[in-house]
Short mmCIF file of C-alpha atoms and ligand atoms in Angstrom, two decimals:
data_model
loop_
_atom_site.label_atom_id
_atom_site.label_comp_id
_atom_site.label_asym_id
_atom_site.label_seq_id
_atom_site.Cartn_x
_atom_site.Cartn_y
_atom_site.Cartn_z
CA MET A 5 -139.22 -141.04 150.65
CA GLU A 6 -136.87 -139.43 152.72
CA ILE A 7 -135.14 -142.40 154.92
CA ILE A 8 -134.73 -141.59 158.75
CA ARG A 9 -131.99 -142.95 160.12
CA ASP A 10 -132.83 -144.58 163.68
CA ASN A 11 -131.51 -147.92 164.98
CA ASN A 12 -134.09 -149.70 163.12
CA TRP A 13 -132.58 -148.28 160.01
CA LEU A 14 -129.32 -149.40 161.21
CA LYS A 15 -130.49 -152.95 162.29
CA PHE A 16 -131.88 -153.11 158.48
CA ARG A 17 -128.74 -152.33 157.25
CA LEU A 18 -126.72 -154.68 159.28
CA GLU A 19 -129.19 -157.30 158.44
CA THR A 20 -128.88 -156.73 155.15
CA ILE A 21 -125.02 -156.89 154.91
CA TRP A 22 -125.18 -160.38 157.36
CA THR A 23 -128.03 -161.88 154.72
CA LYS A 24 -125.22 -160.70 151.20
CA HIS A 25 -122.06 -161.04 152.67
CA PHE A 26 -121.81 -163.32 156.11
CA PRO A 27 -124.56 -166.05 155.13
CA ASP A 28 -122.52 -168.27 156.69
CA VAL A 29 -122.28 -166.67 160.06
CA ALA A 30 -124.57 -168.04 162.78
CA LEU A 31 -126.16 -165.58 165.27
CA LYS A 32 -125.75 -167.32 168.18
CA ASN A 33 -126.36 -164.68 170.63
CA ASN A 34 -129.01 -161.21 170.72
CA VAL A 35 -127.04 -158.87 168.31
CA PHE A 36 -128.37 -155.31 169.07
CA VAL A 37 -127.16 -152.20 166.91
CA ARG A 38 -127.56 -148.72 167.88
CA PHE A 39 -126.33 -145.18 167.12
CA GLY A 40 -123.64 -143.96 170.10
CA ARG A 41 -122.33 -140.55 171.09
CA LYS A 42 -120.85 -138.44 168.56
CA SER A 43 -117.18 -139.49 168.14
CA LYS A 44 -114.09 -137.43 166.03
CA THR A 45 -112.12 -140.52 166.07
CA ARG A 46 -114.02 -143.93 166.89
CA LEU A 47 -116.18 -144.71 163.52
CA GLY A 48 -117.87 -147.84 165.68
CA SER A 49 -117.34 -150.41 167.94
CA ILE A 50 -118.22 -153.85 168.78
CA THR A 51 -119.07 -154.68 172.46
CA LEU A 52 -120.11 -157.77 174.63
CA GLY A 53 -123.06 -157.35 177.61
CA ARG A 54 -122.87 -158.60 181.10
CA ARG A 55 -120.67 -161.56 180.68
CA ASN A 56 -121.98 -163.01 184.17
CA THR A 57 -124.81 -164.53 182.27
CA GLU A 58 -124.80 -167.50 180.01
CA ASN A 59 -125.00 -166.03 176.55
CA PRO A 60 -124.29 -162.00 176.71
CA ASN A 61 -125.58 -159.62 174.47
CA THR A 62 -123.27 -158.50 171.26
CA ILE A 63 -123.58 -154.46 170.97
CA ILE A 64 -122.59 -152.96 167.57
CA THR A 65 -122.25 -149.13 168.31
CA ILE A 66 -122.23 -146.57 165.49
CA ASN A 67 -120.67 -143.48 165.53
CA GLY A 68 -123.66 -140.30 166.92
CA TYR A 69 -122.57 -138.40 163.37
CA PHE A 70 -123.77 -140.99 161.59
CA ILE A 71 -127.13 -140.36 161.70
CA ASP A 72 -126.57 -137.29 159.62
CA GLU A 73 -127.76 -138.00 155.67
CA SER A 74 -124.89 -136.03 154.38
CA ILE A 75 -122.65 -139.34 155.75
CA PRO A 76 -122.74 -141.47 152.61
CA GLU A 77 -124.77 -144.90 153.51
CA PHE A 78 -121.61 -147.16 152.21
CA VAL A 79 -119.76 -145.21 154.98
CA VAL A 80 -121.89 -146.80 157.67
CA ASP A 81 -122.37 -150.23 155.84
CA ALA A 82 -118.46 -150.53 156.01
CA VAL A 83 -118.37 -149.35 159.36
CA LEU A 84 -121.40 -152.37 160.03
CA SER A 85 -119.33 -154.87 158.23
CA HIS A 86 -115.89 -154.18 160.19
CA GLU A 87 -117.98 -154.77 163.57
CA LEU A 88 -119.48 -157.73 161.93
CA THR A 89 -115.98 -159.33 160.81
CA HIS A 90 -115.02 -159.01 164.28
CA TYR A 91 -118.09 -160.90 165.24
CA ALA A 92 -117.95 -163.41 162.81
CA GLN A 93 -114.03 -164.11 164.03
CA GLY A 94 -115.02 -164.28 167.34
CA PHE A 95 -114.42 -160.85 169.16
CA CYS A 96 -117.11 -159.99 171.29
CA SER A 97 -119.58 -162.77 170.02
CA PRO A 98 -119.71 -166.59 170.93
CA HIS A 99 -117.64 -167.47 168.05
CA GLU A 100 -114.52 -169.42 168.39
CA GLN A 101 -111.69 -166.54 168.06
CA ALA A 102 -110.14 -167.12 165.12
CA PHE A 103 -107.34 -164.91 165.69
CA ARG A 104 -105.16 -163.63 168.46
CA HIS A 105 -105.79 -160.11 168.13
CA PRO A 106 -108.55 -158.48 166.54
CA HIS A 107 -106.53 -155.88 164.03
CA ARG A 108 -103.43 -157.16 163.61
CA GLY A 109 -101.79 -158.70 160.36
CA GLY A 110 -104.69 -157.21 158.60
CA VAL A 111 -107.26 -159.75 159.50
CA VAL A 112 -110.19 -157.26 159.29
CA LYS A 113 -109.34 -156.32 155.90
CA ASN A 114 -108.30 -159.77 154.85
CA GLU A 115 -111.90 -161.21 155.98
CA MET A 116 -113.49 -158.11 154.41
CA THR A 117 -112.26 -158.24 151.18
CA GLY A 118 -112.76 -162.17 150.66
CA ARG A 119 -116.16 -161.50 151.50
CA GLY A 120 -116.57 -159.10 148.37
CA LEU A 121 -116.66 -155.85 150.75
CA ASP A 122 -113.55 -154.90 149.05
CA ALA A 123 -115.04 -151.74 147.22
CA ILE A 124 -117.03 -150.66 149.66
CA LEU A 125 -113.83 -150.62 152.26
CA LYS A 126 -111.73 -148.69 149.38
CA ALA A 127 -114.70 -146.10 148.89
CA GLU A 128 -115.10 -145.54 152.76
CA LYS A 129 -111.50 -144.93 153.24
CA LYS A 130 -111.13 -142.50 150.59
CA TRP A 131 -114.25 -140.86 151.72
CA ILE A 132 -113.18 -140.45 155.26
CA LYS A 133 -109.84 -139.32 154.46
CA GLU A 134 -111.19 -136.87 151.88
CA ASN A 135 -114.39 -135.35 153.70
CA TRP A 136 -114.26 -136.02 157.39
CA PRO A 137 -111.80 -133.75 158.67
CA ASN A 138 -113.83 -131.02 157.11
CA TYR A 139 -117.14 -132.42 157.99
CA ILE A 140 -116.10 -132.57 161.68
CA LYS A 141 -114.81 -128.59 161.84
CA LYS A 142 -117.92 -127.68 160.36
CA ASN A 143 -120.12 -130.13 163.14
CA SER A 144 -118.25 -129.67 166.26
ZN1 ZN B 24 -112.14 -152.66 164.70
#
């Protein structure tokens, strides 16, 4: 059966990763995940919704190019895991902020490695390095 990639599919991928690799990380607010605009450089992002509300929503946005099934699922999973790591470490989430900066000192990589996501991270980096420039050339 063909799997159609839409926001529900993204939600399912996120929930699968969350259950398997982040079971200790509580869901403390509404977390939404969606495909955003097509981007050559930004694979994913995490933001916090209206800050004047008591418990703002978290919004995870994934590169619109990733709707395309020729982008391997592990690439999408790795990007979702990266954003979920930010959530776990208290960036754009109600969790206590664990570090001063979201990326400095390899904190994302360390967290992902510690959670059994090292292989997927390596596979993603390799795929992006070998395929992304050509993909963009063909599709933009
Ligand atoms: Zn990041």
